[in-house]
Amino acid sequence: MLTKGGYKVQAGTYWNMANGERVDMDQEGVLPGSGNEMYIKAPVAAALAAGPVIGLIFAVFLPFIGIAMTLGLVGRKLAEGAASAAAGSVSFGWRPIEAYLAGRKRRNEAREKKSDKAGKS
C-alpha cells in the first residue's frame, strides 16, 4: 500500500521509495517528508525475503548496465567530437571585437600588389 509523506499512518515499517530509507512507526503517527515522497508499507519479513531477489536481479543485469553505460559514454564523446569539428569548421566574417579602422580591403590590396611586384622582379 503506497502512502505519501506527511500523512497519518498506522504502526508498522514503511520504506521510502526514493532513497530506500526505512521508517519504523511504533505507534500511529505522521510519516516524515513532504507529499512528494512515497512510502510503501511492508513487513520486515517481506523486505528481508526481497533482498536476495533484488540482489540476484542486480547481479544478472550488471553486465548489461556496464555495456549500456560504455556505449552511452562513447556515443556522447563521438557526438561532442563531431560538434566540436563542425563548430571549428564554421567561421563568420563578422568579428565584433576587432576593428579594422584602416580598412581591411586596402591592406589586402597593398599586399597583393607588393607580392606581384616582388614576383615580377
PDB file of C-alpha atoms in Angstrom:
ATOM      1  CA  MET A   1       0.000   0.000   0.000  1.00  0.00           C
ATOM      2  CA  LEU A   2       1.540   3.340  -1.098  1.00  0.00           C
ATOM      3  CA  THR A   3       1.351   6.301   1.279  1.00  0.00           C
ATOM      4  CA  LYS A   4       2.647   9.844   0.813  1.00  0.00           C
ATOM      5  CA  GLY A   5       4.918  11.591   3.301  1.00  0.00           C
ATOM      6  CA  GLY A   6       3.164  13.829   5.814  1.00  0.00           C
ATOM      7  CA  TYR A   7       0.110  11.528   6.060  1.00  0.00           C
ATOM      8  CA  LYS A   8      -1.089   9.871   9.259  1.00  0.00           C
ATOM      9  CA  VAL A   9      -0.435   6.104   9.248  1.00  0.00           C
ATOM     10  CA  GLN A  10      -0.817   3.056  11.471  1.00  0.00           C
ATOM     11  CA  ALA A  11       2.087   1.412  13.294  1.00  0.00           C
ATOM     12  CA  GLY A  12       4.424  -0.593  11.075  1.00  0.00           C
ATOM     13  CA  THR A  13       7.505  -0.450   8.865  1.00  0.00           C
ATOM     14  CA  TYR A  14       7.464   1.918   5.898  1.00  0.00           C
ATOM     15  CA  TRP A  15      10.046   2.110   3.110  1.00  0.00           C
ATOM     16  CA  ASN A  16      10.811   5.361   1.296  1.00  0.00           C
ATOM     17  CA  MET A  17      10.599   4.636  -2.432  1.00  0.00           C
ATOM     18  CA  ALA A  18      13.004   7.441  -3.384  1.00  0.00           C
ATOM     19  CA  ASN A  19      16.017   6.671  -1.208  1.00  0.00           C
ATOM     20  CA  GLY A  20      15.249   3.272   0.380  1.00  0.00           C
ATOM     21  CA  GLU A  21      15.159   4.670   3.904  1.00  0.00           C
ATOM     22  CA  ARG A  22      13.241   2.565   6.426  1.00  0.00           C
ATOM     23  CA  VAL A  23      10.912   4.289   8.865  1.00  0.00           C
ATOM     24  CA  ASP A  24       9.633   2.298  11.849  1.00  0.00           C
ATOM     25  CA  MET A  25       6.412   3.608  13.317  1.00  0.00           C
ATOM     26  CA  ASP A  26       5.946   2.142  16.806  1.00  0.00           C
ATOM     27  CA  GLN A  27       2.525   3.687  17.058  1.00  0.00           C
ATOM     28  CA  GLU A  28       0.126   5.638  14.900  1.00  0.00           C
ATOM     29  CA  GLY A  29       1.791   8.827  13.603  1.00  0.00           C
ATOM     30  CA  VAL A  30       2.711  11.018  10.656  1.00  0.00           C
ATOM     31  CA  LEU A  31       5.270   9.890   8.079  1.00  0.00           C
ATOM     32  CA  PRO A  32       8.239  12.242   7.649  1.00  0.00           C
ATOM     33  CA  GLY A  33       8.754  14.214   4.451  1.00  0.00           C
ATOM     34  CA  SER A  34       6.602  16.147   2.035  1.00  0.00           C
ATOM     35  CA  GLY A  35       3.692  14.932  -0.063  1.00  0.00           C
ATOM     36  CA  ASN A  36       6.106  14.213  -2.928  1.00  0.00           C
ATOM     37  CA  GLU A  37       7.774  11.331  -1.077  1.00  0.00           C
ATOM     38  CA  MET A  38       6.136   7.928  -1.452  1.00  0.00           C
ATOM     39  CA  TYR A  39       6.292   5.200   1.193  1.00  0.00           C
ATOM     40  CA  ILE A  40       5.274   1.573   0.928  1.00  0.00           C
ATOM     41  CA  LYS A  41       4.183  -0.412   3.970  1.00  0.00           C
ATOM     42  CA  ALA A  42       5.980  -3.713   4.045  1.00  0.00           C
ATOM     43  CA  PRO A  43       6.547  -6.236   6.810  1.00  0.00           C
ATOM     44  CA  VAL A  44      10.184  -6.754   7.748  1.00  0.00           C
ATOM     45  CA  ALA A  45       9.988 -10.421   6.710  1.00  0.00           C
ATOM     46  CA  ALA A  46       8.858  -9.449   3.187  1.00  0.00           C
ATOM     47  CA  ALA A  47      11.643  -6.890   2.873  1.00  0.00           C
ATOM     48  CA  LEU A  48      14.248  -9.414   4.018  1.00  0.00           C
ATOM     49  CA  ALA A  49      12.923 -12.005   1.580  1.00  0.00           C
ATOM     50  CA  ALA A  50      13.024  -9.483  -1.270  1.00  0.00           C
ATOM     51  CA  GLY A  51      16.693  -8.617  -0.597  1.00  0.00           C
ATOM     52  CA  PRO A  52      18.261 -11.704  -2.216  1.00  0.00           C
ATOM     53  CA  VAL A  53      15.887 -11.498  -5.179  1.00  0.00           C
ATOM     54  CA  ILE A  54      16.799  -7.852  -5.791  1.00  0.00           C
ATOM     55  CA  GLY A  55      20.491  -8.759  -5.434  1.00  0.00           C
ATOM     56  CA  LEU A  56      20.118 -11.541  -7.997  1.00  0.00           C
ATOM     57  CA  ILE A  57      18.392  -9.220 -10.451  1.00  0.00           C
ATOM     58  CA  PHE A  58      21.177  -6.660  -9.973  1.00  0.00           C
ATOM     59  CA  ALA A  59      23.903  -9.292 -10.494  1.00  0.00           C
ATOM     60  CA  VAL A  60      22.244 -10.589 -13.672  1.00  0.00           C
ATOM     61  CA  PHE A  61      21.753  -7.162 -15.228  1.00  0.00           C
ATOM     62  CA  LEU A  62      25.059  -5.605 -14.080  1.00  0.00           C
ATOM     63  CA  PRO A  63      26.977  -6.584 -17.274  1.00  0.00           C
ATOM     64  CA  PHE A  64      24.219  -5.108 -19.433  1.00  0.00           C
ATOM     65  CA  ILE A  65      24.259  -1.933 -17.365  1.00  0.00           C
ATOM     66  CA  GLY A  66      28.027  -1.667 -17.874  1.00  0.00           C
ATOM     67  CA  ILE A  67      27.736  -2.197 -21.620  1.00  0.00           C
ATOM     68  CA  ALA A  68      24.937   0.370 -21.893  1.00  0.00           C
ATOM     69  CA  MET A  69      26.923   2.948 -19.897  1.00  0.00           C
ATOM     70  CA  THR A  70      30.052   2.347 -22.002  1.00  0.00           C
ATOM     71  CA  LEU A  71      28.113   2.714 -25.252  1.00  0.00           C
ATOM     72  CA  GLY A  72      26.461   5.863 -23.925  1.00  0.00           C
ATOM     73  CA  LEU A  73      29.833   7.360 -22.978  1.00  0.00           C
ATOM     74  CA  VAL A  74      31.373   6.508 -26.360  1.00  0.00           C
ATOM     75  CA  GLY A  75      28.327   7.911 -28.172  1.00  0.00           C
ATOM     76  CA  ARG A  76      28.444  11.129 -26.145  1.00  0.00           C
ATOM     77  CA  LYS A  77      32.181  11.568 -26.831  1.00  0.00           C
ATOM     78  CA  LEU A  78      31.657  10.968 -30.568  1.00  0.00           C
ATOM     79  CA  ALA A  79      28.804  13.482 -30.653  1.00  0.00           C
ATOM     80  CA  GLU A  80      30.883  16.060 -28.771  1.00  0.00           C
ATOM     81  CA  GLY A  81      33.807  15.481 -31.161  1.00  0.00           C
ATOM     82  CA  ALA A  82      31.575  15.854 -34.213  1.00  0.00           C
ATOM     83  CA  ALA A  83      30.017  19.007 -32.790  1.00  0.00           C
ATOM     84  CA  SER A  84      33.452  20.417 -31.992  1.00  0.00           C
ATOM     85  CA  ALA A  85      34.709  19.647 -35.511  1.00  0.00           C
ATOM     86  CA  ALA A  86      31.610  21.199 -37.045  1.00  0.00           C
ATOM     87  CA  ALA A  87      31.939  24.280 -34.862  1.00  0.00           C
ATOM     88  CA  GLY A  88      35.620  24.593 -35.779  1.00  0.00           C
ATOM     89  CA  SER A  89      34.938  24.493 -39.495  1.00  0.00           C
ATOM     90  CA  VAL A  90      32.273  27.185 -39.345  1.00  0.00           C
ATOM     91  CA  SER A  91      33.606  30.710 -39.419  1.00  0.00           C
ATOM     92  CA  PHE A  92      31.899  34.002 -39.576  1.00  0.00           C
ATOM     93  CA  GLY A  93      33.310  37.102 -41.255  1.00  0.00           C
ATOM     94  CA  TRP A  94      31.968  39.404 -38.586  1.00  0.00           C
ATOM     95  CA  ARG A  95      34.158  39.720 -35.512  1.00  0.00           C
ATOM     96  CA  PRO A  96      32.665  42.279 -33.173  1.00  0.00           C
ATOM     97  CA  ILE A  97      35.787  42.656 -31.034  1.00  0.00           C
ATOM     98  CA  GLU A  98      38.059  43.500 -33.968  1.00  0.00           C
ATOM     99  CA  ALA A  99      38.104  46.899 -35.593  1.00  0.00           C
ATOM    100  CA  TYR A 100      39.703  47.469 -38.990  1.00  0.00           C
ATOM    101  CA  LEU A 101      39.650  51.211 -38.976  1.00  0.00           C
ATOM    102  CA  ALA A 102      42.383  51.478 -41.613  1.00  0.00           C
ATOM    103  CA  GLY A 103      40.432  49.239 -43.965  1.00  0.00           C
ATOM    104  CA  ARG A 104      40.999  45.563 -44.497  1.00  0.00           C
ATOM    105  CA  LYS A 105      40.478  45.633 -48.250  1.00  0.00           C
ATOM    106  CA  ARG A 106      43.080  48.319 -48.807  1.00  0.00           C
ATOM    107  CA  ARG A 107      45.656  46.450 -46.758  1.00  0.00           C
ATOM    108  CA  ASN A 108      44.975  43.203 -48.653  1.00  0.00           C
ATOM    109  CA  GLU A 109      45.200  45.017 -51.988  1.00  0.00           C
ATOM    110  CA  ALA A 110      48.521  46.571 -50.964  1.00  0.00           C
ATOM    111  CA  ARG A 111      49.904  43.156 -50.010  1.00  0.00           C
ATOM    112  CA  GLU A 112      48.802  41.678 -53.326  1.00  0.00           C
ATOM    113  CA  LYS A 113      50.444  44.496 -55.281  1.00  0.00           C
ATOM    114  CA  LYS A 114      53.620  44.117 -53.251  1.00  0.00           C
ATOM    115  CA  SER A 115      53.736  40.365 -53.854  1.00  0.00           C
ATOM    116  CA  ASP A 116      53.038  40.883 -57.580  1.00  0.00           C
ATOM    117  CA  LYS A 117      55.919  43.364 -57.816  1.00  0.00           C
ATOM    118  CA  ALA A 118      58.235  41.006 -55.950  1.00  0.00           C
ATOM    119  CA  GLY A 119      57.220  38.131 -58.232  1.00  0.00           C
ATOM    120  CA  LYS A 120      57.879  40.187 -61.421  1.00  0.00           C
ATOM    121  CA  SER A 121      61.357  41.289 -60.341  1.00  0.00           C
TER     122      SER A 121
END
